[in-house]
Amino acid sequence: MDEAPHDFATEWWYFNAHLAGPQGERFSLHDVLFQVREPSSGRVLYVRQMGLSDEGAGTHVEGERLRSMEAVTAGTPDGYSFDVGGAFTGMGGERYHLVGTVDGYAYDLTLVSEVPELVHDGDGLVDSGPAGITYYFSRPRLEVSGVLTPPDGAPVPVSGLGW
């Protein structure tokens, strides 16, 4: 699958995960990266949005970061990497790396695909009219492991499932 950024008007990469810690801690994470290309200038903007729920604390926090950049780092151990305001996404086929902070929480997670990807409508092509054509597929089962640090500063080893 080609997960690299392209010369399209809009692309996005997103991850959702349900995580658990060793003492029964439970978290949910949504982490999405949008690439938007300005038609007139060709300038590329990346918007990173993150949301995290902490069941034990009864909280939900969210944040957003924006960065304008011309290129994404290629050839890293993770394949492609995006550094958007200190929040990092690395992608390389069936393995992903997410690092982020949102409202006092920090996370460093590895996600590994356990099943083949699902390609939208058989060929993956989605025609969005004036916004152009994009390629869409999903990895429906990602094994997630890593560390999540709540605002109190005590790191929690977590694992779970994502998509």
PDB file of C-alpha atoms in Angstrom:
ATOM      1  CA  MET A   1       0.000   0.000   0.000  1.00  0.00           C
ATOM      2  CA  ASP A   2       1.214   3.483  -0.772  1.00  0.00           C
ATOM      3  CA  GLU A   3       0.933   5.485   2.449  1.00  0.00           C
ATOM      4  CA  ALA A   4       3.161   8.343   1.314  1.00  0.00           C
ATOM      5  CA  PRO A   5       1.846  11.878   0.917  1.00  0.00           C
ATOM      6  CA  HIS A   6       0.869  12.798  -2.632  1.00  0.00           C
ATOM      7  CA  ASP A   7       0.242  15.892  -4.695  1.00  0.00           C
ATOM      8  CA  PHE A   8      -3.484  15.857  -3.906  1.00  0.00           C
ATOM      9  CA  ALA A   9      -5.599  18.716  -2.592  1.00  0.00           C
ATOM     10  CA  THR A  10      -6.397  16.792   0.590  1.00  0.00           C
ATOM     11  CA  GLU A  11      -5.155  13.634   2.258  1.00  0.00           C
ATOM     12  CA  TRP A  12      -5.480  12.301   5.774  1.00  0.00           C
ATOM     13  CA  TRP A  13      -4.163   9.553   8.014  1.00  0.00           C
ATOM     14  CA  TYR A  14      -5.986   8.650  11.205  1.00  0.00           C
ATOM     15  CA  PHE A  15      -5.710   6.241  14.096  1.00  0.00           C
ATOM     16  CA  ASN A  16      -8.139   5.218  16.822  1.00  0.00           C
ATOM     17  CA  ALA A  17      -7.189   3.034  19.772  1.00  0.00           C
ATOM     18  CA  HIS A  18      -8.584   1.583  22.991  1.00  0.00           C
ATOM     19  CA  LEU A  19      -5.788   1.173  25.530  1.00  0.00           C
ATOM     20  CA  ALA A  20      -5.485  -0.509  28.918  1.00  0.00           C
ATOM     21  CA  GLY A  21      -2.838  -0.262  31.644  1.00  0.00           C
ATOM     22  CA  PRO A  22      -1.680  -2.944  34.095  1.00  0.00           C
ATOM     23  CA  GLN A  23      -3.843  -1.609  36.959  1.00  0.00           C
ATOM     24  CA  GLY A  24      -7.040  -1.542  34.863  1.00  0.00           C
ATOM     25  CA  GLU A  25      -6.513   1.990  33.534  1.00  0.00           C
ATOM     26  CA  ARG A  26      -8.501   2.608  30.357  1.00  0.00           C
ATOM     27  CA  PHE A  27      -7.903   5.201  27.669  1.00  0.00           C
ATOM     28  CA  SER A  28      -9.233   5.948  24.192  1.00  0.00           C
ATOM     29  CA  LEU A  29      -7.210   7.856  21.605  1.00  0.00           C
ATOM     30  CA  HIS A  30      -8.040   9.504  18.286  1.00  0.00           C
ATOM     31  CA  ASP A  31      -5.056  10.919  16.362  1.00  0.00           C
ATOM     32  CA  VAL A  32      -5.498  12.305  12.844  1.00  0.00           C
ATOM     33  CA  LEU A  33      -3.219  14.141  10.445  1.00  0.00           C
ATOM     34  CA  PHE A  34      -4.627  16.159   7.540  1.00  0.00           C
ATOM     35  CA  GLN A  35      -2.577  17.341   4.562  1.00  0.00           C
ATOM     36  CA  VAL A  36      -4.115  20.291   2.712  1.00  0.00           C
ATOM     37  CA  ARG A  37      -2.534  21.798  -0.405  1.00  0.00           C
ATOM     38  CA  GLU A  38      -3.422  25.393  -1.311  1.00  0.00           C
ATOM     39  CA  PRO A  39      -4.328  25.381  -5.017  1.00  0.00           C
ATOM     40  CA  SER A  40      -3.039  28.896  -5.727  1.00  0.00           C
ATOM     41  CA  SER A  41       0.366  28.669  -4.030  1.00  0.00           C
ATOM     42  CA  GLY A  42       0.974  24.938  -3.759  1.00  0.00           C
ATOM     43  CA  ARG A  43       1.830  25.474  -0.076  1.00  0.00           C
ATOM     44  CA  VAL A  44       1.207  22.384   2.030  1.00  0.00           C
ATOM     45  CA  LEU A  45      -0.385  22.619   5.465  1.00  0.00           C
ATOM     46  CA  TYR A  46      -0.523  19.797   7.972  1.00  0.00           C
ATOM     47  CA  VAL A  47      -3.115  19.818  10.738  1.00  0.00           C
ATOM     48  CA  ARG A  48      -2.792  17.296  13.570  1.00  0.00           C
ATOM     49  CA  GLN A  49      -5.830  16.731  15.796  1.00  0.00           C
ATOM     50  CA  MET A  50      -5.742  14.557  18.891  1.00  0.00           C
ATOM     51  CA  GLY A  51      -8.398  13.515  21.377  1.00  0.00           C
ATOM     52  CA  LEU A  52      -7.840  11.365  24.439  1.00  0.00           C
ATOM     53  CA  SER A  53     -10.274  10.008  27.010  1.00  0.00           C
ATOM     54  CA  ASP A  54      -9.132   8.840  30.445  1.00  0.00           C
ATOM     55  CA  GLU A  55     -11.883   6.650  31.900  1.00  0.00           C
ATOM     56  CA  GLY A  56     -10.433   6.622  35.438  1.00  0.00           C
ATOM     57  CA  ALA A  57     -10.153  10.407  35.602  1.00  0.00           C
ATOM     58  CA  GLY A  58     -13.468  10.872  33.795  1.00  0.00           C
ATOM     59  CA  THR A  59     -11.858  13.323  31.383  1.00  0.00           C
ATOM     60  CA  HIS A  60     -11.634  13.944  27.665  1.00  0.00           C
ATOM     61  CA  VAL A  61      -8.983  16.305  26.296  1.00  0.00           C
ATOM     62  CA  GLU A  62      -8.300  17.444  22.767  1.00  0.00           C
ATOM     63  CA  GLY A  63      -5.760  19.525  20.918  1.00  0.00           C
ATOM     64  CA  GLU A  64      -4.682  20.656  17.497  1.00  0.00           C
ATOM     65  CA  ARG A  65      -1.398  21.635  15.884  1.00  0.00           C
ATOM     66  CA  LEU A  66      -0.714  23.246  12.508  1.00  0.00           C
ATOM     67  CA  ARG A  67       2.453  23.311  10.442  1.00  0.00           C
ATOM     68  CA  SER A  68       3.298  24.497   6.964  1.00  0.00           C
ATOM     69  CA  MET A  69       6.037  22.513   5.283  1.00  0.00           C
ATOM     70  CA  GLU A  70       7.099  21.634   1.786  1.00  0.00           C
ATOM     71  CA  ALA A  71       8.128  18.044   2.313  1.00  0.00           C
ATOM     72  CA  VAL A  72       7.763  15.104   4.605  1.00  0.00           C
ATOM     73  CA  THR A  73      10.834  13.221   5.766  1.00  0.00           C
ATOM     74  CA  ALA A  74      11.243  10.034   3.750  1.00  0.00           C
ATOM     75  CA  GLY A  75      13.604   7.151   4.222  1.00  0.00           C
ATOM     76  CA  THR A  76      13.347   7.060   8.010  1.00  0.00           C
ATOM     77  CA  PRO A  77      13.155   3.710   9.847  1.00  0.00           C
ATOM     78  CA  ASP A  78       9.392   4.280   9.993  1.00  0.00           C
ATOM     79  CA  GLY A  79       9.119   4.962   6.237  1.00  0.00           C
ATOM     80  CA  TYR A  80       7.594   8.455   6.288  1.00  0.00           C
ATOM     81  CA  SER A  81       7.456  10.815   9.200  1.00  0.00           C
ATOM     82  CA  PHE A  82       5.476  13.939   9.941  1.00  0.00           C
ATOM     83  CA  ASP A  83       6.577  16.286  12.721  1.00  0.00           C
ATOM     84  CA  VAL A  84       3.704  18.649  13.388  1.00  0.00           C
ATOM     85  CA  GLY A  85       4.349  20.872  16.404  1.00  0.00           C
ATOM     86  CA  GLY A  86       6.138  18.221  18.424  1.00  0.00           C
ATOM     87  CA  ALA A  87       3.583  15.562  17.576  1.00  0.00           C
ATOM     88  CA  PHE A  88       5.056  12.856  15.378  1.00  0.00           C
ATOM     89  CA  THR A  89       3.622  10.215  13.112  1.00  0.00           C
ATOM     90  CA  GLY A  90       5.847   7.597  11.496  1.00  0.00           C
ATOM     91  CA  MET A  91       4.496   5.193   8.912  1.00  0.00           C
ATOM     92  CA  GLY A  92       6.105   2.259   7.222  1.00  0.00           C
ATOM     93  CA  GLY A  93       3.793  -0.295   5.708  1.00  0.00           C
ATOM     94  CA  GLU A  94       2.264  -2.338   8.491  1.00  0.00           C
ATOM     95  CA  ARG A  95       3.981  -0.527  11.386  1.00  0.00           C
ATOM     96  CA  TYR A  96       3.235   2.926  12.794  1.00  0.00           C
ATOM     97  CA  HIS A  97       4.671   5.132  15.513  1.00  0.00           C
ATOM     98  CA  LEU A  98       2.663   7.884  17.225  1.00  0.00           C
ATOM     99  CA  VAL A  99       4.157  10.405  19.628  1.00  0.00           C
ATOM    100  CA  GLY A 100       2.061  13.250  20.945  1.00  0.00           C
ATOM    101  CA  THR A 101       1.013  15.495  23.772  1.00  0.00           C
ATOM    102  CA  VAL A 102      -2.441  16.809  24.437  1.00  0.00           C
ATOM    103  CA  ASP A 103      -3.482  18.932  27.423  1.00  0.00           C
ATOM    104  CA  GLY A 104      -0.987  17.442  29.901  1.00  0.00           C
ATOM    105  CA  TYR A 105      -1.088  13.876  28.560  1.00  0.00           C
ATOM    106  CA  ALA A 106       1.787  12.383  26.548  1.00  0.00           C
ATOM    107  CA  TYR A 107       1.956   9.178  24.552  1.00  0.00           C
ATOM    108  CA  ASP A 108       4.519   7.155  22.644  1.00  0.00           C
ATOM    109  CA  LEU A 109       2.867   4.230  20.879  1.00  0.00           C
ATOM    110  CA  THR A 110       3.750   1.555  18.351  1.00  0.00           C
ATOM    111  CA  LEU A 111       0.938   0.132  16.224  1.00  0.00           C
ATOM    112  CA  VAL A 112       1.397  -3.050  14.186  1.00  0.00           C
ATOM    113  CA  SER A 113      -1.118  -4.347  11.661  1.00  0.00           C
ATOM    114  CA  GLU A 114      -2.307  -7.878  12.435  1.00  0.00           C
ATOM    115  CA  VAL A 115      -4.499  -8.440   9.368  1.00  0.00           C
ATOM    116  CA  PRO A 116      -4.391  -7.351   5.715  1.00  0.00           C
ATOM    117  CA  GLU A 117      -5.677  -3.897   4.833  1.00  0.00           C
ATOM    118  CA  LEU A 118      -9.227  -3.341   3.604  1.00  0.00           C
ATOM    119  CA  VAL A 119      -9.380  -1.378   0.357  1.00  0.00           C
ATOM    120  CA  HIS A 120     -12.423   0.863  -0.163  1.00  0.00           C
ATOM    121  CA  ASP A 121     -14.764  -0.327  -2.928  1.00  0.00           C
ATOM    122  CA  GLY A 122     -12.263  -2.870  -4.263  1.00  0.00           C
ATOM    123  CA  ASP A 123      -9.874  -0.371  -5.883  1.00  0.00           C
ATOM    124  CA  GLY A 124      -9.481   2.202  -3.090  1.00  0.00           C
ATOM    125  CA  LEU A 125     -10.390   5.184  -5.246  1.00  0.00           C
ATOM    126  CA  VAL A 126     -12.814   7.740  -3.823  1.00  0.00           C
ATOM    127  CA  ASP A 127     -14.028  10.543  -6.101  1.00  0.00           C
ATOM    128  CA  SER A 128     -14.692  13.620  -3.984  1.00  0.00           C
ATOM    129  CA  GLY A 129     -15.783  15.796  -6.901  1.00  0.00           C
ATOM    130  CA  PRO A 130     -14.071  19.205  -6.922  1.00  0.00           C
ATOM    131  CA  ALA A 131     -11.747  18.102  -4.081  1.00  0.00           C
ATOM    132  CA  GLY A 132     -10.310  15.430  -6.372  1.00  0.00           C
ATOM    133  CA  ILE A 133      -9.745  11.714  -6.188  1.00  0.00           C
ATOM    134  CA  THR A 134      -8.089  10.084  -3.218  1.00  0.00           C
ATOM    135  CA  TYR A 135      -7.084   6.581  -2.305  1.00  0.00           C
ATOM    136  CA  TYR A 136      -8.692   5.055   0.781  1.00  0.00           C
ATOM    137  CA  PHE A 137      -7.945   1.923   2.740  1.00  0.00           C
ATOM    138  CA  SER A 138      -8.083   0.876   6.367  1.00  0.00           C
ATOM    139  CA  ARG A 139      -6.080  -1.348   8.653  1.00  0.00           C
ATOM    140  CA  PRO A 140      -8.886  -2.699  10.858  1.00  0.00           C
ATOM    141  CA  ARG A 141      -6.789  -4.407  13.534  1.00  0.00           C
ATOM    142  CA  LEU A 142      -3.662  -2.793  14.928  1.00  0.00           C
ATOM    143  CA  GLU A 143      -1.937  -4.189  18.015  1.00  0.00           C
ATOM    144  CA  VAL A 144      -0.932  -1.171  20.092  1.00  0.00           C
ATOM    145  CA  SER A 145       1.740  -0.970  22.788  1.00  0.00           C
ATOM    146  CA  GLY A 146       3.674   1.816  24.433  1.00  0.00           C
ATOM    147  CA  VAL A 147       3.520   4.355  27.225  1.00  0.00           C
ATOM    148  CA  LEU A 148       0.887   6.930  28.113  1.00  0.00           C
ATOM    149  CA  THR A 149       1.740   9.552  30.724  1.00  0.00           C
ATOM    150  CA  PRO A 150      -1.168  11.370  32.420  1.00  0.00           C
ATOM    151  CA  PRO A 151      -0.776  14.905  33.785  1.00  0.00           C
ATOM    152  CA  ASP A 152       0.278  13.519  37.208  1.00  0.00           C
ATOM    153  CA  GLY A 153       3.523  12.367  35.553  1.00  0.00           C
ATOM    154  CA  ALA A 154       3.348   8.643  36.360  1.00  0.00           C
ATOM    155  CA  PRO A 155       3.969   6.758  33.061  1.00  0.00           C
ATOM    156  CA  VAL A 156       1.529   3.923  32.375  1.00  0.00           C
ATOM    157  CA  PRO A 157       2.548   1.044  30.093  1.00  0.00           C
ATOM    158  CA  VAL A 158      -0.429   0.465  27.801  1.00  0.00           C
ATOM    159  CA  SER A 159      -1.549  -2.009  25.214  1.00  0.00           C
ATOM    160  CA  GLY A 160      -4.694  -2.504  23.226  1.00  0.00           C
ATOM    161  CA  LEU A 161      -6.297  -2.505  19.811  1.00  0.00           C
ATOM    162  CA  GLY A 162      -6.525   0.202  17.203  1.00  0.00           C
ATOM    163  CA  TRP A 163      -7.610   0.797  13.644  1.00  0.00           C
TER     164      TRP A 163
END
